[in-house]
mmCIF file of C-alpha atoms in Angstrom:
data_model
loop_
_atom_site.group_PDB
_atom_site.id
_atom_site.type_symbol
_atom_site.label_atom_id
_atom_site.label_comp_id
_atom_site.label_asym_id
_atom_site.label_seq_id
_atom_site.Cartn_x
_atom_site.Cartn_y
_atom_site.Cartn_z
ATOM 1 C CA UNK X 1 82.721 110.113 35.914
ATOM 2 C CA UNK X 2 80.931 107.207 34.400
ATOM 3 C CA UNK X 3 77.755 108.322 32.581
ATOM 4 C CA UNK X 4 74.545 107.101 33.922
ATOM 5 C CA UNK X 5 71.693 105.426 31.620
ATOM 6 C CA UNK X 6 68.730 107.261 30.846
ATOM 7 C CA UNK X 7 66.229 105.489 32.591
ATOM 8 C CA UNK X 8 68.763 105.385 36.055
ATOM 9 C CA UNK X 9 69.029 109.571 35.571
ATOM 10 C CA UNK X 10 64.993 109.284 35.499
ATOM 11 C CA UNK X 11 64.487 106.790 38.537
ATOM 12 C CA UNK X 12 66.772 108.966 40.828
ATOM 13 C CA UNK X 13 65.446 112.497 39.636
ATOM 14 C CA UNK X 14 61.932 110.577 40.780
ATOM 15 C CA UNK X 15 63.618 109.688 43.805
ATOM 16 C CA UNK X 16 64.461 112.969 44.912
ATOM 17 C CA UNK X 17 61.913 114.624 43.956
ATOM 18 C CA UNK X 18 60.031 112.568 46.569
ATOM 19 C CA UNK X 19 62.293 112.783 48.957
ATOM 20 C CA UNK X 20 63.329 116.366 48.360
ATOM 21 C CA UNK X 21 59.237 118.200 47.055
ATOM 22 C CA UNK X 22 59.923 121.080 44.480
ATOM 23 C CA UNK X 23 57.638 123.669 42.631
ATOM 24 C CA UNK X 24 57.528 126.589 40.626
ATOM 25 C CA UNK X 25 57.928 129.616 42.429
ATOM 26 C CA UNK X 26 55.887 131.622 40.320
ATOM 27 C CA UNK X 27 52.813 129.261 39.631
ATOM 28 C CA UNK X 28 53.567 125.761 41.675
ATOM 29 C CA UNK X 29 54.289 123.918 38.848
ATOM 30 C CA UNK X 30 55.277 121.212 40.625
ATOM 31 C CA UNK X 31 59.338 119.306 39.759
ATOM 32 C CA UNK X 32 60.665 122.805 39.465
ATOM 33 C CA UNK X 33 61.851 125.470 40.804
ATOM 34 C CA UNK X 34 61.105 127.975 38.438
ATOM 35 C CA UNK X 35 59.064 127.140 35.237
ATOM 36 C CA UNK X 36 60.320 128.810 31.655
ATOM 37 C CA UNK X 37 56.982 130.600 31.175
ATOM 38 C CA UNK X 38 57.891 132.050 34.792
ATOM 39 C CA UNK X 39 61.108 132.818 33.891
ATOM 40 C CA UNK X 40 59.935 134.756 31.001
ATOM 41 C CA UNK X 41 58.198 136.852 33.022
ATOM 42 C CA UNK X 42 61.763 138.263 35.113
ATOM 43 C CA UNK X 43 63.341 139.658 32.222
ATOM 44 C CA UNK X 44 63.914 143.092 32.942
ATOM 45 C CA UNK X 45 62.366 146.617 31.392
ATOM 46 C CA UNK X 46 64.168 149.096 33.653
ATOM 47 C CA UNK X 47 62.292 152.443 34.864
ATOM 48 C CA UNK X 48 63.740 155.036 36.494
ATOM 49 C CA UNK X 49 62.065 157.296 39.163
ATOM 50 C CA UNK X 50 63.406 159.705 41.722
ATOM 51 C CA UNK X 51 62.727 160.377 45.670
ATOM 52 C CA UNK X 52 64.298 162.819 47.681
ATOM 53 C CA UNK X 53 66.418 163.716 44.811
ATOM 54 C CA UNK X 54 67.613 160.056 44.289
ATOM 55 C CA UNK X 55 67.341 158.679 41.269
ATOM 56 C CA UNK X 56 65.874 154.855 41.510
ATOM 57 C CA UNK X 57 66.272 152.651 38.519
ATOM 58 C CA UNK X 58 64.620 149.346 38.959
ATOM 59 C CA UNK X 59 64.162 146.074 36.574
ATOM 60 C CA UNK X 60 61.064 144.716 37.326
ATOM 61 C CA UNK X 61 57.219 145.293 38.441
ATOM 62 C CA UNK X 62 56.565 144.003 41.959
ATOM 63 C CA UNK X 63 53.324 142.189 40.764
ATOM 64 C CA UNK X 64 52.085 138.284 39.776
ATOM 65 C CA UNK X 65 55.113 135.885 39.028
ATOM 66 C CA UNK X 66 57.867 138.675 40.252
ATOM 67 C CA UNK X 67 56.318 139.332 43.458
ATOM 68 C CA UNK X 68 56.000 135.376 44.019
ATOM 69 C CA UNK X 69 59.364 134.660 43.389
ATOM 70 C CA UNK X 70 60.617 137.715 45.361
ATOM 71 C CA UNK X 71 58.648 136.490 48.580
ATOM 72 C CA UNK X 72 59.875 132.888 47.808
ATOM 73 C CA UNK X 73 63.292 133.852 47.545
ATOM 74 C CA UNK X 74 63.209 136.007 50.953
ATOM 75 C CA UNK X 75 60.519 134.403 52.984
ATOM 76 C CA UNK X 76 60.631 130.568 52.021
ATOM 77 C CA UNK X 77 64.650 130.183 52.041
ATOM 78 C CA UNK X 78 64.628 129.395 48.496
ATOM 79 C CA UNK X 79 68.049 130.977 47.883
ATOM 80 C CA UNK X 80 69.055 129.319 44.431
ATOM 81 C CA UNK X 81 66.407 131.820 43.383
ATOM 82 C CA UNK X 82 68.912 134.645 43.195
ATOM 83 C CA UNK X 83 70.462 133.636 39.873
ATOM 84 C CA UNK X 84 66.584 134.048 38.373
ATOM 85 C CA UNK X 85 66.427 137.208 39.920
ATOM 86 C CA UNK X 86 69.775 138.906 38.876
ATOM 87 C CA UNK X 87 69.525 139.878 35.487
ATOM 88 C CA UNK X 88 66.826 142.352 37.079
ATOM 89 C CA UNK X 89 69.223 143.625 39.662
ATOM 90 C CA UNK X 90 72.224 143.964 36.865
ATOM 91 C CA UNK X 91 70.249 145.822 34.130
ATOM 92 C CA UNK X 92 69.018 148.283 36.882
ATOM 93 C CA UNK X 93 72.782 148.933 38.117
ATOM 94 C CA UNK X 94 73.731 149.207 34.240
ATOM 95 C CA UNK X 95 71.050 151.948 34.103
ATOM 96 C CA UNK X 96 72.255 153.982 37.253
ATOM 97 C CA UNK X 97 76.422 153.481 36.713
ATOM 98 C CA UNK X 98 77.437 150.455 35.951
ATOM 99 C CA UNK X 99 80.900 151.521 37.717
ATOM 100 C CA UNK X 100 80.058 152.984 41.123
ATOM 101 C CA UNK X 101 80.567 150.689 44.350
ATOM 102 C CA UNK X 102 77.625 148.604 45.185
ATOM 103 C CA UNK X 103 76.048 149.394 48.743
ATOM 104 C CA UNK X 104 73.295 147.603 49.914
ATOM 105 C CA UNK X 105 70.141 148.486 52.236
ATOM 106 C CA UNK X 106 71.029 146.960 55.545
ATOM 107 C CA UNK X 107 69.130 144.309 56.700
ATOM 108 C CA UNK X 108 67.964 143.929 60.556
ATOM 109 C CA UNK X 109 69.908 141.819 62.516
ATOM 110 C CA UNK X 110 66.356 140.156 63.704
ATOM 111 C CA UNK X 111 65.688 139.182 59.973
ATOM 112 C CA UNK X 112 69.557 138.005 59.270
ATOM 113 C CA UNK X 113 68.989 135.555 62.456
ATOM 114 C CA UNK X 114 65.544 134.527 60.895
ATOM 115 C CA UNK X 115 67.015 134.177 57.110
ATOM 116 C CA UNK X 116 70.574 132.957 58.020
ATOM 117 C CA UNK X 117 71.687 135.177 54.691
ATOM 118 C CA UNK X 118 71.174 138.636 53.549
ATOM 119 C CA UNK X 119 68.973 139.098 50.806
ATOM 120 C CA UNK X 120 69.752 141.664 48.951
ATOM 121 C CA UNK X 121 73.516 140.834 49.763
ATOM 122 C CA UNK X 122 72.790 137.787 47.676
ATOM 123 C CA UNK X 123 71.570 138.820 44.573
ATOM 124 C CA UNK X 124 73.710 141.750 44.374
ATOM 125 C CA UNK X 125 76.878 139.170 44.157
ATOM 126 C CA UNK X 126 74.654 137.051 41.491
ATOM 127 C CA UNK X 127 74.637 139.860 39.583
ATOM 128 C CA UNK X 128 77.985 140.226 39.757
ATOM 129 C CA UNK X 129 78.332 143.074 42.117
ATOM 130 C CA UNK X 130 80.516 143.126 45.402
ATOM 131 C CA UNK X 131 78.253 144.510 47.913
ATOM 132 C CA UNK X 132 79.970 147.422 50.111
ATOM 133 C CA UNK X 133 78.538 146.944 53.673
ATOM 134 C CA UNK X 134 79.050 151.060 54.412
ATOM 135 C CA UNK X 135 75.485 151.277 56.177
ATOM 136 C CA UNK X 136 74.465 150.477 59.632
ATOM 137 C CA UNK X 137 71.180 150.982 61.260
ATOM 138 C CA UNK X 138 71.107 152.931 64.320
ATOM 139 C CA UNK X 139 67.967 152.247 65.681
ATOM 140 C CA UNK X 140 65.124 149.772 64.871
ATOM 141 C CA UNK X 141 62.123 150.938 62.910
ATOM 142 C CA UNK X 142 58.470 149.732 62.251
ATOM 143 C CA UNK X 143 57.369 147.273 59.552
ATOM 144 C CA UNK X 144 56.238 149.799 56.569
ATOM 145 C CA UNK X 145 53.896 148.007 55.316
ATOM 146 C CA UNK X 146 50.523 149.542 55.622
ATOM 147 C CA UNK X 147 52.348 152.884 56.515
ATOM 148 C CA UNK X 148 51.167 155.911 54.448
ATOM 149 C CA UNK X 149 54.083 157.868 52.253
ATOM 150 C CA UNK X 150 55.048 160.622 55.210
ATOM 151 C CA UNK X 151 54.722 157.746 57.807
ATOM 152 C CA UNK X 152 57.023 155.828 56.173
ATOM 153 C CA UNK X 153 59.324 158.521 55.694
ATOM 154 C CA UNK X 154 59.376 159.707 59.268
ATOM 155 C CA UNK X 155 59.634 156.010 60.291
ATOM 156 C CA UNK X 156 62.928 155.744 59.043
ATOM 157 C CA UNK X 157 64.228 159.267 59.181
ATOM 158 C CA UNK X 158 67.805 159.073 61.251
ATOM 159 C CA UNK X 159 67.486 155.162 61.272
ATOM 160 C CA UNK X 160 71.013 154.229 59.776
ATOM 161 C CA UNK X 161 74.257 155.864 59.740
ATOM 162 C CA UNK X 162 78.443 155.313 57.923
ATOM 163 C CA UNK X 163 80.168 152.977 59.233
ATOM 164 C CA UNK X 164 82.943 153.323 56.564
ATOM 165 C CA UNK X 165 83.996 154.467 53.274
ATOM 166 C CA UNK X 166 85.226 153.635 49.483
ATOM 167 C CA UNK X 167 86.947 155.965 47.125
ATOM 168 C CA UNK X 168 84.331 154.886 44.293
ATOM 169 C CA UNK X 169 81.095 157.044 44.084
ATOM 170 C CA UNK X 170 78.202 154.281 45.028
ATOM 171 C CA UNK X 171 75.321 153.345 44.419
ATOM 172 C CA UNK X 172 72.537 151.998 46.462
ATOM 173 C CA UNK X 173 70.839 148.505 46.238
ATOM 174 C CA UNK X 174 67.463 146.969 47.638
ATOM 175 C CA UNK X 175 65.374 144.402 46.723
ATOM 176 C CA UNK X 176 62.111 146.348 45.879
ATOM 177 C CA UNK X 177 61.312 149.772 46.534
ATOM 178 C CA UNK X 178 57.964 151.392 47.104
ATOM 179 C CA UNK X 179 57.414 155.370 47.858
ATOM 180 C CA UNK X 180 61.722 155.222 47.913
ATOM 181 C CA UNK X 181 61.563 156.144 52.004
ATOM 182 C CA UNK X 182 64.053 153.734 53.176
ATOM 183 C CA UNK X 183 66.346 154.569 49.951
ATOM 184 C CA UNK X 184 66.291 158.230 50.695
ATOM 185 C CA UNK X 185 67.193 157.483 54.075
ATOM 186 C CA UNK X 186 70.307 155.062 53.410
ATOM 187 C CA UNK X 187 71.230 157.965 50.785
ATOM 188 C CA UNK X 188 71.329 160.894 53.510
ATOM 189 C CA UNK X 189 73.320 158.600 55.945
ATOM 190 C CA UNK X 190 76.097 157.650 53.438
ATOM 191 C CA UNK X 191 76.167 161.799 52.316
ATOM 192 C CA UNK X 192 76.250 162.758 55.979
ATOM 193 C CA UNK X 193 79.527 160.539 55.730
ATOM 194 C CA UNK X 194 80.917 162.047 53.249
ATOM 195 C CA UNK X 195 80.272 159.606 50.585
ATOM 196 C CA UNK X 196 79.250 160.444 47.342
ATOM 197 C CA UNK X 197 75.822 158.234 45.921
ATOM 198 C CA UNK X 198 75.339 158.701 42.178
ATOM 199 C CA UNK X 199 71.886 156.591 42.746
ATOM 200 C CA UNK X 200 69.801 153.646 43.579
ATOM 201 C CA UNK X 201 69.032 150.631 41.861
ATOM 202 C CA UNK X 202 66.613 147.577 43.034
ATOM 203 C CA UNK X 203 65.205 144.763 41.723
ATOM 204 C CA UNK X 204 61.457 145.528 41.528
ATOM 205 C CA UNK X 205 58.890 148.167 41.988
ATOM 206 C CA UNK X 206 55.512 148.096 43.416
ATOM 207 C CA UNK X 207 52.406 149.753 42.169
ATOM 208 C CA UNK X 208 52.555 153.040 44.493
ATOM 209 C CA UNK X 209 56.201 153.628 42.916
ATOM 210 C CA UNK X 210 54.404 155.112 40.432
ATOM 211 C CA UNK X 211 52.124 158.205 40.814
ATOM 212 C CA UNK X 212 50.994 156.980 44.114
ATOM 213 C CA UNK X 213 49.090 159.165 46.425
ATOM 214 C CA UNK X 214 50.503 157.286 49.315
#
């Protein structure tokens, strides 16, 4: 491939970025799609927490740039976002057992149509993970936003069930977790089948994680 002058490179990256609009997903800097200060702010500090006996690591705090990407990333289609997001994913997995089977949260066949990909699916393989599709849901369940701690845990209670099996033990992967309802959940279905889950890992946590009262 022929190189191309300087001042062509410039005239077509102008070009496109007319033709094709980009911006910093954690502060609109605009000719971007993620800014270095942003990036700074995804490198990962794991913390570990438990719910219903699971133990959760997780690499990042669901807040300001993190929580901007994240929503970016799932809600605007901005997929190439992953690889920015992985190294939060991988360090909590390195916490939890680097060597167990990855098995991911299962998304809702309403938000697959709406996406066209699987979130968590996705940055699970940028991290380097194969993703073990052993959960299914079994019935639909409520958005959980706004839900209180026992609402949320009674709104998924019996909501996904085994649909197969590995000879690894596994651990569990989401893209944020919150009171650790939905993990708990995804945990008792894959015991109920007779697999063994050493843990969870995700990559962020929100504020009630944490001490919540809710």
């Amino acid at each position: 491939m022929i190189p191309l002058p300087p001042a062509v490179r410039g005239a077509l990256a102008d070009a496109l970025s007319l033709a094709f609009p980009t911006w910093c997903a954690g502060c609109d800097l605009p000719d971007t799609p993620l800014c270095a200060p942003c990036r700074a702010h995804l490198v990962p500090e794991p913390r570990r927490r438990t719910a219903g006996g699971l133990e959760i690591w997780s690499g990042l705090s669901f807040e300001g740039v993190t929580a901007r990407v994240l929503r970016a990333f799932k809600e605007d289609g901005r997929t190439s976002l992953a690889r920015a997001l992985a190294p939060a994913l991988a360090a909590a997995l390195g916490a939890c057992d680097p060597h167990a089977a990855v098995v991911p949260v299962p998304a809702s066949p309403a938000s697959v149509r709406r996406r066209g990909y699987r979130p968590v699916e996705l940055i699970a393989r940028r991290a380097g993970a194969q993703p073990h599709r052993l959960l299914q849901l079994a019935r639909a369940t409520s958005d959980q936003r706004g839900l209180t701690r026992g609402a949320r845990s009674a709104n998924v209670a019996g909501s996904m069930t085994t649909r197969g099996d590995v000879d690894l033990p596994v651990v569990l992967v989401d893209d944020v977790v919150t009171t650790g309802a939905t993990l708990a959940e995804a945990a008792r279905a894959l015991r109920a089948g007779g697999v063994h889950v050493v843990g969870a890992a995700t990559v962020a946590f929100t504020a009630r994680t944490y001490g919540a009262s809710r």
